[in-house]
mmCIF file of C-alpha atoms (C1' of nucleotides) in Angstrom:
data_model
loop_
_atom_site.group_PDB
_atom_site.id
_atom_site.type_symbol
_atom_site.label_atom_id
_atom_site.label_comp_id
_atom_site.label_asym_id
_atom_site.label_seq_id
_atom_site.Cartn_x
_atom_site.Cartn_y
_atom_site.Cartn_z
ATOM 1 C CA UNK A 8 0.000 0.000 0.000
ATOM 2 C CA UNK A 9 1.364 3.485 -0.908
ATOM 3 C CA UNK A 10 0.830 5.980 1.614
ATOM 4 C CA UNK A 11 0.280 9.543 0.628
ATOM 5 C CA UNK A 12 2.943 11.323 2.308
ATOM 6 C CA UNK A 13 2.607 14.767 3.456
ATOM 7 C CA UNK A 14 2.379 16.241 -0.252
ATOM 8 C CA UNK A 15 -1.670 15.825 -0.234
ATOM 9 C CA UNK A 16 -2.173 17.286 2.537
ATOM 10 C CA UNK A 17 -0.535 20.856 2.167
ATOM 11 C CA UNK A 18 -3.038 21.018 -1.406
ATOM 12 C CA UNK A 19 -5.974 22.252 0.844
ATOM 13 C CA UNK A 20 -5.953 24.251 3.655
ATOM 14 C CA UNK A 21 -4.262 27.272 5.092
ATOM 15 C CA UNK A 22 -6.957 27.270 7.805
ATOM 16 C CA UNK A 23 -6.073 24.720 10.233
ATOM 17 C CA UNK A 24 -8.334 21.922 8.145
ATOM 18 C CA UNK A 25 -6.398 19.058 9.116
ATOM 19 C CA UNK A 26 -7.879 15.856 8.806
ATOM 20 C CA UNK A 27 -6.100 13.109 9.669
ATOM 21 C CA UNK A 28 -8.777 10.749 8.603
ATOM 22 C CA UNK A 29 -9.950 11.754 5.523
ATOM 23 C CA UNK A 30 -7.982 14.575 4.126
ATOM 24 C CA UNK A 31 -9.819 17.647 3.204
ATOM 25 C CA UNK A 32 -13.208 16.639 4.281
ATOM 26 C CA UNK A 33 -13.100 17.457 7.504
ATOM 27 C CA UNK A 34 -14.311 21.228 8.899
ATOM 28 C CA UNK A 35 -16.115 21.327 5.931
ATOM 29 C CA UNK A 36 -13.243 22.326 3.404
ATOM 30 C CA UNK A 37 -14.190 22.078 -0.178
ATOM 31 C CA UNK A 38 -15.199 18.830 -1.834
ATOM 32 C CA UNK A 39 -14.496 20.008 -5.291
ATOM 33 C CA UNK A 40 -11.047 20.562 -4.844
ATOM 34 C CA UNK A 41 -8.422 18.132 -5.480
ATOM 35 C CA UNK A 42 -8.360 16.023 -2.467
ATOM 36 C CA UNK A 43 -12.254 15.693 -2.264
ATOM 37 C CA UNK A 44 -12.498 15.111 -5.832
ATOM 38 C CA UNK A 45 -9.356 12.485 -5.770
ATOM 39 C CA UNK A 46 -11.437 10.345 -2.766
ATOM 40 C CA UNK A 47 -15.169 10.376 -4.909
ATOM 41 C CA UNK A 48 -13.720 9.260 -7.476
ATOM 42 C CA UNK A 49 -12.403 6.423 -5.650
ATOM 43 C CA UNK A 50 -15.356 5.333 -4.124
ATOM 44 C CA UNK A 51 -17.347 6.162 -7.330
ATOM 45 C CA UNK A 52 -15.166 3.343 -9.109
ATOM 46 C CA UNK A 53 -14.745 1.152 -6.260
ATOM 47 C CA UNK A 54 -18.118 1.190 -4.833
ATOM 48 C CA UNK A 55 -20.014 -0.076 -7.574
ATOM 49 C CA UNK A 56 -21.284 -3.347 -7.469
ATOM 50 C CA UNK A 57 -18.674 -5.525 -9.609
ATOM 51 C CA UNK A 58 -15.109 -3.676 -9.634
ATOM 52 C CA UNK A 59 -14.081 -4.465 -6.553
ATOM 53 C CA UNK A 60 -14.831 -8.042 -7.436
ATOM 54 C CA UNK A 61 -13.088 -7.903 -10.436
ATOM 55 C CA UNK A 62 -10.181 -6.530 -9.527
ATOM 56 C CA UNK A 63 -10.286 -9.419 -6.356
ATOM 57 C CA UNK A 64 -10.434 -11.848 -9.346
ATOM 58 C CA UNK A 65 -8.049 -10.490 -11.743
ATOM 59 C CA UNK A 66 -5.784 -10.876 -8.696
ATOM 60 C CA UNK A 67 -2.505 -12.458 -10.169
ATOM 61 C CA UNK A 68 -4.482 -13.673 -12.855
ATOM 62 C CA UNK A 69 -4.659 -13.440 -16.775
ATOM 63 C CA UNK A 70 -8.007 -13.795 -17.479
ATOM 64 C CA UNK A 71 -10.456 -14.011 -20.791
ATOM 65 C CA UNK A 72 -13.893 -12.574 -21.367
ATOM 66 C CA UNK A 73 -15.234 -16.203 -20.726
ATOM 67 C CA UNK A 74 -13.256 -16.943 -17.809
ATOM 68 C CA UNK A 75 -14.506 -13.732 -15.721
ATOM 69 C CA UNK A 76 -18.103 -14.877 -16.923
ATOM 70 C CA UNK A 77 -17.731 -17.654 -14.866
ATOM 71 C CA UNK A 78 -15.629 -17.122 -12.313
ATOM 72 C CA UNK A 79 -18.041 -13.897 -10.929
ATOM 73 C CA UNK A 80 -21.617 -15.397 -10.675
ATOM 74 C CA UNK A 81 -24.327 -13.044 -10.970
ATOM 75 C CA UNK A 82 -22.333 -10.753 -13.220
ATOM 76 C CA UNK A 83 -24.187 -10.103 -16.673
ATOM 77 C CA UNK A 84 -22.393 -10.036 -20.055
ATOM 78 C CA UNK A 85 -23.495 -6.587 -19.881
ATOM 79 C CA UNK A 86 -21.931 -5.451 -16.752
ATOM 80 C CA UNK A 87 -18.617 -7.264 -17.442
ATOM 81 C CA UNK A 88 -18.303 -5.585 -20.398
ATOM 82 C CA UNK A 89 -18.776 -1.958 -19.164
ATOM 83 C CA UNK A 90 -16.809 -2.237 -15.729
ATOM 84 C CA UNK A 91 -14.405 -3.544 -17.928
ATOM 85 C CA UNK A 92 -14.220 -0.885 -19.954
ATOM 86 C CA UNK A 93 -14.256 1.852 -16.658
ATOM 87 C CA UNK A 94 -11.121 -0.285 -14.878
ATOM 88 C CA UNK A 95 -9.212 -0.195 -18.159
ATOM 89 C CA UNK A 96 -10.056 3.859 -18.694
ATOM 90 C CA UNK A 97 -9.018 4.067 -15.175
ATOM 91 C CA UNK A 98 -5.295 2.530 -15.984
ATOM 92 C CA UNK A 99 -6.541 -0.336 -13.539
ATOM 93 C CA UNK A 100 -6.438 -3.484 -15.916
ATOM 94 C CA UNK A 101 -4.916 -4.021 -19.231
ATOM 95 C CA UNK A 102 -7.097 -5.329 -22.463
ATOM 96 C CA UNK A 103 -5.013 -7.463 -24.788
ATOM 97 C CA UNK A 104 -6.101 -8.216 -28.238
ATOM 98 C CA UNK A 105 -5.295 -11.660 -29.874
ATOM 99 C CA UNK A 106 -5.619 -11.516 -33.957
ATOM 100 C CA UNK A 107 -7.483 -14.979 -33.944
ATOM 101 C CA UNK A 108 -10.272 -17.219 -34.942
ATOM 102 C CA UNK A 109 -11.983 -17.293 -32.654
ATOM 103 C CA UNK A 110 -11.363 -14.163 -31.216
ATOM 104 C CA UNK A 111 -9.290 -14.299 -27.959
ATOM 105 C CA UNK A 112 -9.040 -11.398 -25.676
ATOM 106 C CA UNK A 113 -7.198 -11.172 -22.241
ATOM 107 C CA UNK A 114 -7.233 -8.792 -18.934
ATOM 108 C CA UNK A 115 -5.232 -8.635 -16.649
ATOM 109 C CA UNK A 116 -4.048 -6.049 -13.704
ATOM 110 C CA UNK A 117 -2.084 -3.091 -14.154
ATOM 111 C CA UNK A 118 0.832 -2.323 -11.640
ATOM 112 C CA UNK A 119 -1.692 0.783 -10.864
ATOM 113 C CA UNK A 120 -5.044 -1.713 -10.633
ATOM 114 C CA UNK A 121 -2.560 -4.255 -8.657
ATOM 115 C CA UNK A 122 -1.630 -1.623 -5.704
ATOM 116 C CA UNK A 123 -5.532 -1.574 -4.955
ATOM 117 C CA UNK A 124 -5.078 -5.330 -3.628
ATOM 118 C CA UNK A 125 -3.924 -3.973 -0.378
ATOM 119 C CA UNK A 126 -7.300 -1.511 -0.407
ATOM 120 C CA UNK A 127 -9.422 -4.647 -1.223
ATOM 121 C CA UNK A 128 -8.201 -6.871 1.742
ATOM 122 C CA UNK A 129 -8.485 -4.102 4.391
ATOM 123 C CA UNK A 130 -12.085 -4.111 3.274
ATOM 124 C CA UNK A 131 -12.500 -7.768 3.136
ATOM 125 C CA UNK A 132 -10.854 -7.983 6.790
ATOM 126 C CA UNK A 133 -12.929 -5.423 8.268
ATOM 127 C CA UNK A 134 -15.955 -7.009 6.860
ATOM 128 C CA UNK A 135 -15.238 -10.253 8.214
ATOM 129 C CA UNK A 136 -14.156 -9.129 11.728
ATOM 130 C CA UNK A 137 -16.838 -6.850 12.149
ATOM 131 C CA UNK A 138 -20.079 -8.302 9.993
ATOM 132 C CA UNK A 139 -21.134 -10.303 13.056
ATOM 133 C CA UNK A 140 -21.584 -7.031 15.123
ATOM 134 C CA UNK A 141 -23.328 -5.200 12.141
ATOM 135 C CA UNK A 142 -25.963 -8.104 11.445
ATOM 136 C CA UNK A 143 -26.728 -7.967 15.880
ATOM 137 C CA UNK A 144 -26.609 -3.988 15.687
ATOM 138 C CA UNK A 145 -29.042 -4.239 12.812
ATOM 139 C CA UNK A 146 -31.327 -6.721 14.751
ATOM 140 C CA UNK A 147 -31.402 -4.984 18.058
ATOM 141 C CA UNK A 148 -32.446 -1.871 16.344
ATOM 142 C CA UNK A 149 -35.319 -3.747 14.101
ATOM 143 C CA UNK A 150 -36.515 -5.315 17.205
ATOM 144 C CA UNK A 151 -36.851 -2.249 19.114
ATOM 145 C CA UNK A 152 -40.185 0.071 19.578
ATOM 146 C CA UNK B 2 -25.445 -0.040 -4.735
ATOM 147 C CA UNK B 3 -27.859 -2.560 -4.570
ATOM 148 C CA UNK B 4 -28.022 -5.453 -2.097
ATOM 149 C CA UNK B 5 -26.853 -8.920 -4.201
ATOM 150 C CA UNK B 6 -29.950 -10.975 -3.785
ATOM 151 C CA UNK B 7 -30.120 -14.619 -5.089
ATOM 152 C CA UNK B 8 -27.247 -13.695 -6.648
ATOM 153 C CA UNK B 9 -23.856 -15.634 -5.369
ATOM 154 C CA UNK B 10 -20.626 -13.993 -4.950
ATOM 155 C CA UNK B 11 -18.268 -16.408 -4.460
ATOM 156 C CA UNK B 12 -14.477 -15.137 -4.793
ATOM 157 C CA UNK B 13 -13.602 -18.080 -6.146
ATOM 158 C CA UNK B 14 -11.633 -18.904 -9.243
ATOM 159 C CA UNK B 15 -12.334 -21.995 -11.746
ATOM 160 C CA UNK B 16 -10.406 -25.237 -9.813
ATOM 161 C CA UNK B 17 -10.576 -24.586 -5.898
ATOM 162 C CA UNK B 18 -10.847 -21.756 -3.343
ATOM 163 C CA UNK B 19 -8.964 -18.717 -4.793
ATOM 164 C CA UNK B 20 -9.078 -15.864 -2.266
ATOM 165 C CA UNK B 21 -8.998 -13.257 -4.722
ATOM 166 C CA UNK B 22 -7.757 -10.557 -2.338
ATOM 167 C CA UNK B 23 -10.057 -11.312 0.460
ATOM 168 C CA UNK B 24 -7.874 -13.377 2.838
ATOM 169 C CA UNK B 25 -9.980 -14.811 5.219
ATOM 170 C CA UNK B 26 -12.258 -16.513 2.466
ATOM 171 C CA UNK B 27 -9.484 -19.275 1.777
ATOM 172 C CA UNK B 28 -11.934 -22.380 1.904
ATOM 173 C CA UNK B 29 -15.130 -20.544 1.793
ATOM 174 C CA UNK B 30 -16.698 -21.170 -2.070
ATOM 175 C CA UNK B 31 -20.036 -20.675 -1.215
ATOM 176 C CA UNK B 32 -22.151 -17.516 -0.827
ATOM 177 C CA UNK B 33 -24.757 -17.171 1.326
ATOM 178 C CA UNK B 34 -22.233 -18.214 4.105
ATOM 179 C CA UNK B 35 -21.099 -15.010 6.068
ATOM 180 C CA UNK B 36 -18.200 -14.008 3.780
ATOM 181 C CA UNK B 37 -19.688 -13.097 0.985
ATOM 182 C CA UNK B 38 -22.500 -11.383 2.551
ATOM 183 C CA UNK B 39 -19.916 -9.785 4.818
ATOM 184 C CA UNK B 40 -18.131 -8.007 2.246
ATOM 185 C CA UNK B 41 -21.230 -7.213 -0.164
ATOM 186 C CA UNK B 42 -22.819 -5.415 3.522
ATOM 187 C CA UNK B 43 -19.867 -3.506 3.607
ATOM 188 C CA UNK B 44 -19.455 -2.609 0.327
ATOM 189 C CA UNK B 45 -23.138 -1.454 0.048
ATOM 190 C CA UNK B 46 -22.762 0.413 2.934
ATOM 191 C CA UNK B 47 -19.116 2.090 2.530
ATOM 192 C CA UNK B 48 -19.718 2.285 -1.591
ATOM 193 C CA UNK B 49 -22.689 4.643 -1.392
ATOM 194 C CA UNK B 50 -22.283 8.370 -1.710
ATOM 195 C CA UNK B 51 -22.085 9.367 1.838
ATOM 196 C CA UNK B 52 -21.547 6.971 4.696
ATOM 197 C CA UNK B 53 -17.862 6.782 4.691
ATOM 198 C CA UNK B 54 -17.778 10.591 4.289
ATOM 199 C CA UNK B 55 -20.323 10.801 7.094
ATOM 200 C CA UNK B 56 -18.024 8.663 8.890
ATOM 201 C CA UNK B 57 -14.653 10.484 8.648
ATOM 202 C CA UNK B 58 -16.371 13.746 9.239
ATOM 203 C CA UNK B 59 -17.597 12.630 12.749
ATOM 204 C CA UNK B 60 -14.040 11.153 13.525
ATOM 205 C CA UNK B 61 -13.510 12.138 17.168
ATOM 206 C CA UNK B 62 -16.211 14.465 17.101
ATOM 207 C CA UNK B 63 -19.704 15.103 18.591
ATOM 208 C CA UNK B 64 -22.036 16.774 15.964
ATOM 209 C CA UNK B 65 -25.468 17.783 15.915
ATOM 210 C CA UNK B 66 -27.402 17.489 12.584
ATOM 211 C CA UNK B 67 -27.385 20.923 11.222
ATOM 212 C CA UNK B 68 -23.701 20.858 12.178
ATOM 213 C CA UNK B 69 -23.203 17.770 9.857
ATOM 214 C CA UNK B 70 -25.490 19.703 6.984
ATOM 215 C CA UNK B 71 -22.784 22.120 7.029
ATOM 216 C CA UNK B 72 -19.530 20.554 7.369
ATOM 217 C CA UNK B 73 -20.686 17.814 4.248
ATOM 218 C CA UNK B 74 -21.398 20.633 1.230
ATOM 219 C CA UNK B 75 -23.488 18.901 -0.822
ATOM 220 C CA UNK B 76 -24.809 16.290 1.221
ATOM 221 C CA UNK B 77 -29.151 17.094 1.228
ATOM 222 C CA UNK B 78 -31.663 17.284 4.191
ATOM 223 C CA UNK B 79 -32.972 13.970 3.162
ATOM 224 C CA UNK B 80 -29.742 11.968 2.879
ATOM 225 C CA UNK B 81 -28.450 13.046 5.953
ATOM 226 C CA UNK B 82 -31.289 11.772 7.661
ATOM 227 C CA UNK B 83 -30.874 8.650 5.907
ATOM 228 C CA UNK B 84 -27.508 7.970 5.966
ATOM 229 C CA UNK B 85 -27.696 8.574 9.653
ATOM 230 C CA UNK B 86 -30.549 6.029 10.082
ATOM 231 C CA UNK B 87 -28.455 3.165 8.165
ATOM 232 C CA UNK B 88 -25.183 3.997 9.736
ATOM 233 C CA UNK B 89 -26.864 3.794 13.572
ATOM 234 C CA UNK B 90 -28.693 0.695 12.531
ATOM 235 C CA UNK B 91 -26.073 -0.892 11.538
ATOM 236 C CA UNK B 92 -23.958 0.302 15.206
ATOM 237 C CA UNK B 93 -21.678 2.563 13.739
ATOM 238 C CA UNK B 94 -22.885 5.882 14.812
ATOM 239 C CA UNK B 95 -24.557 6.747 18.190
ATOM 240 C CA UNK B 96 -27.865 8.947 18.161
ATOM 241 C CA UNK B 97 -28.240 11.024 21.583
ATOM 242 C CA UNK B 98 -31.392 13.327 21.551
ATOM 243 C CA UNK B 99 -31.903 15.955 24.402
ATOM 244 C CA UNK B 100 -35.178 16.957 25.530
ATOM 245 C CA UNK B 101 -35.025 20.362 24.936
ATOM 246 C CA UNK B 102 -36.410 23.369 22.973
ATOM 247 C CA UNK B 103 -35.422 23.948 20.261
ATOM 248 C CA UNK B 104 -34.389 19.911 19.846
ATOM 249 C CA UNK B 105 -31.385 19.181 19.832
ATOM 250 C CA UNK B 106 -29.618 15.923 18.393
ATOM 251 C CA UNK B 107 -26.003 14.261 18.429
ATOM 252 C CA UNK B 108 -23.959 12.250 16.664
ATOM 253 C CA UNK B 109 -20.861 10.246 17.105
ATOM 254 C CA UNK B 110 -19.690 7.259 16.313
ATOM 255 C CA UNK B 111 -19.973 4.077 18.232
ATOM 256 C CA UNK B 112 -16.615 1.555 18.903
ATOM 257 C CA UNK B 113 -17.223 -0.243 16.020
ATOM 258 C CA UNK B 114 -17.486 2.645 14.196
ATOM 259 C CA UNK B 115 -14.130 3.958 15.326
ATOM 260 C CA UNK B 116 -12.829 1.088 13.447
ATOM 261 C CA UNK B 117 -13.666 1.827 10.109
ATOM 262 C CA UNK B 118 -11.468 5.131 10.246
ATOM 263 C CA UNK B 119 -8.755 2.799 9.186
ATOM 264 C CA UNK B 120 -10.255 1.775 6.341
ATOM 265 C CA UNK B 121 -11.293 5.206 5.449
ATOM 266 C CA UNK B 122 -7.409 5.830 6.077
ATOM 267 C CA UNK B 123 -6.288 3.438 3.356
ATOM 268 C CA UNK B 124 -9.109 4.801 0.953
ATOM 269 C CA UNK B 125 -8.412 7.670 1.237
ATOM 270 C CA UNK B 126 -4.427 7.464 1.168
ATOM 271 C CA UNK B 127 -4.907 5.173 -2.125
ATOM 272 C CA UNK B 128 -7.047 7.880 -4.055
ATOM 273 C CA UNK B 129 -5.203 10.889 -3.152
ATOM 274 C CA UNK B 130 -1.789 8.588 -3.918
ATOM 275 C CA UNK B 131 -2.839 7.310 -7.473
ATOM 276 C CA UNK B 132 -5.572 9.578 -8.690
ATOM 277 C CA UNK B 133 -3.395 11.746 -10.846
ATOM 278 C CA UNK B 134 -2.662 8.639 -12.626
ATOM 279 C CA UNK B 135 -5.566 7.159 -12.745
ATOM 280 C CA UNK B 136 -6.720 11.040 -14.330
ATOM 281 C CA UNK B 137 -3.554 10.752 -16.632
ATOM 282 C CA UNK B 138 -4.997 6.954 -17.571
ATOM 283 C CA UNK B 139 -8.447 8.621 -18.508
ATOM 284 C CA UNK B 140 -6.829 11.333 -20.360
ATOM 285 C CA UNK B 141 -5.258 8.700 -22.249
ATOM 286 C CA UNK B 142 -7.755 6.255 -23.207
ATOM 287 C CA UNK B 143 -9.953 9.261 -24.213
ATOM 288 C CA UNK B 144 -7.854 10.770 -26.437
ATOM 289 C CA UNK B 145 -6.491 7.612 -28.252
ATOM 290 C CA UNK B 146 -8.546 6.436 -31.830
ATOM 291 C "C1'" DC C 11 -34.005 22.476 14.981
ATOM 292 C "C1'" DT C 12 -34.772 17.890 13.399
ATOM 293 C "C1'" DG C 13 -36.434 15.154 10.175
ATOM 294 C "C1'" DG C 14 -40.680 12.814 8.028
ATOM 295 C "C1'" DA C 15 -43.545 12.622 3.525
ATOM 296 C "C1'" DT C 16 -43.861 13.227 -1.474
ATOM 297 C "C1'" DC C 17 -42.734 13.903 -6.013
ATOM 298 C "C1'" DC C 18 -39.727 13.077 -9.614
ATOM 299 C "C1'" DC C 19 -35.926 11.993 -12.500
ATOM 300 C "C1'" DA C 20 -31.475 10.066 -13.766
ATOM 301 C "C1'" DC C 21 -28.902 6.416 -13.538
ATOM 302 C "C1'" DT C 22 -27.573 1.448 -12.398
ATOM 303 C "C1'" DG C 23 -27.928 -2.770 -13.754
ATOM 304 C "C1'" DG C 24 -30.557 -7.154 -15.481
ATOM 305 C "C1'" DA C 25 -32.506 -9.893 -19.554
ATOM 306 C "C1'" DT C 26 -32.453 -10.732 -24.094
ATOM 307 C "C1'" DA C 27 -31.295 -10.603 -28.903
ATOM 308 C "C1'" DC C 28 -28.070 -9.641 -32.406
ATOM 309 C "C1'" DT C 29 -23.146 -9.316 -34.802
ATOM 310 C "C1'" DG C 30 -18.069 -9.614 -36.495
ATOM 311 C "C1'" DC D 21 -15.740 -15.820 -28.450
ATOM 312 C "C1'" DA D 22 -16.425 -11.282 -27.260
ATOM 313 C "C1'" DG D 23 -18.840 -8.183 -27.325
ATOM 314 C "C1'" DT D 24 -22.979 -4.350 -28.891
ATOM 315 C "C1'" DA D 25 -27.823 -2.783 -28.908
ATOM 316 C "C1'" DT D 26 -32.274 -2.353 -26.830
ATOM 317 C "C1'" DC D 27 -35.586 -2.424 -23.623
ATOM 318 C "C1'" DC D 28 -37.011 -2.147 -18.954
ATOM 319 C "C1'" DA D 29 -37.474 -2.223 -13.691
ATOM 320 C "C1'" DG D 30 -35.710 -0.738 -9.456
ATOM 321 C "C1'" DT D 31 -33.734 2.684 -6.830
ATOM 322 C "C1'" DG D 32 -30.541 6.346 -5.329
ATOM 323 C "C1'" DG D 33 -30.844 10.766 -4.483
ATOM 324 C "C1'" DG D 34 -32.341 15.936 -5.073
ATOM 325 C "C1'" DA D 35 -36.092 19.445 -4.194
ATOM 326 C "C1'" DT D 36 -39.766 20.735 -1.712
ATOM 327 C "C1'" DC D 37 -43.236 20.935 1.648
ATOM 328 C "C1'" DC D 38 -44.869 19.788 6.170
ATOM 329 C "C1'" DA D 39 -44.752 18.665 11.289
ATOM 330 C "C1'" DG D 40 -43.360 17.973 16.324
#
DNA sequence: CTGGATCCCACTGGATACTG
DNA sequence: CAGTATCCAGTGGGATCCAG
């Protein structure tokens, strides 16, 4: 995992809006600036409902159309294709062509899409240490008047 | 995001248990067991447009709804309110109203909510690390035949 | 001040059919 | 095989008005 050193956080403020969490989002600097803008767009690509899980899958991994097709149930032709398309946009996989018959094409991670691995896991460890507590928080507070 | 309904989400690759990135899912194939779930929960409730922000913006602090309307530009009457509800259902943010007049209402988060400001951390350290790149990828791919 | 109730639209994403 | 094109339902989320 890269860190962002102190660089990002001299881009916003020069009125005490530190925010050691979540740079330049606390004491309600701008979200449209650089720092703001850098974190939506994160969770704009990430948070959708396959990336994530493709990127998880692409994990190490040269994979074909096909392959993904059936190695992410529930994910539509359609929605392969397009988060496909976002990721590689994004610099976060690689598309590679093969002149054949029939047609063979392969994706695979970038360096960029591989550094959000690290990203991925903390998610997937929180989620599993913590789901239990979620699911009895969320009954408690359905049960209650 | 949308909740993954019938839909499986198994991590795993063609022949055996891949992990894919999510560590703790080595010999769990099937769905509907926690781990899937787990990390679709959190993903649905960290992916949408305002819990996480929600989250890092009441890092260590007490705030009062109006006071969150403020300090989140952008963020509407309506999801506020509903953001709130999700994130203290689910036990990540305490709600503390005082029987006064005019009302007043806090909110701060809960243990477990404490915990995801590491997450937030590495989010938020990834994007502001690689989103010129990922810009400079964009840039790229739209400008290319 | 807090936040519920409504209306409304844009967008996400699924199913299906078609093509090079 | 690897997509593209079309249609369509559900919903996320903004604006506004109303209430305790």
């Amino acid at each position: 995992m890269t860190r962002a050193k102190g660089t990002s956080m001299s881009l916003t403020h020069s009125d005490g809006c530190d925010t050691a969490g979540f740079p330049a989002y606390e004491n309600s600097c701008s979200v449209d600036d650089g720092a703001g803008r850098a974190i939506r767009d994160v969770l704009d690509r990430v948070g959708d409902k396959w990336s994530l899980l493709l990127i998880a899958t692409l994990r190490g991994d040269r994979l074909r159309f096909s392959e993904l097709l059936k190695h992410i149930p529930g994910i539509s032709q359609r929605m392969l294709t397009l988060t496909l398309r976002q990721l590689e946009r994004d610099g976060l996989i690689s598309r590679t062509v093969y002149a054949e018959v029939p047609p063979r094409v392969e994706y695979e991670l970038t360096e960029l899409g591989g550094t959000l691995i690290p990203m991925a896991r903390t998610i997937g460890d929180w989620a599993l240490a913590n789901h239990p507590a979620i699911e009895e928080a969320r009954a408690e507070y359905d049960a209650r008047p």
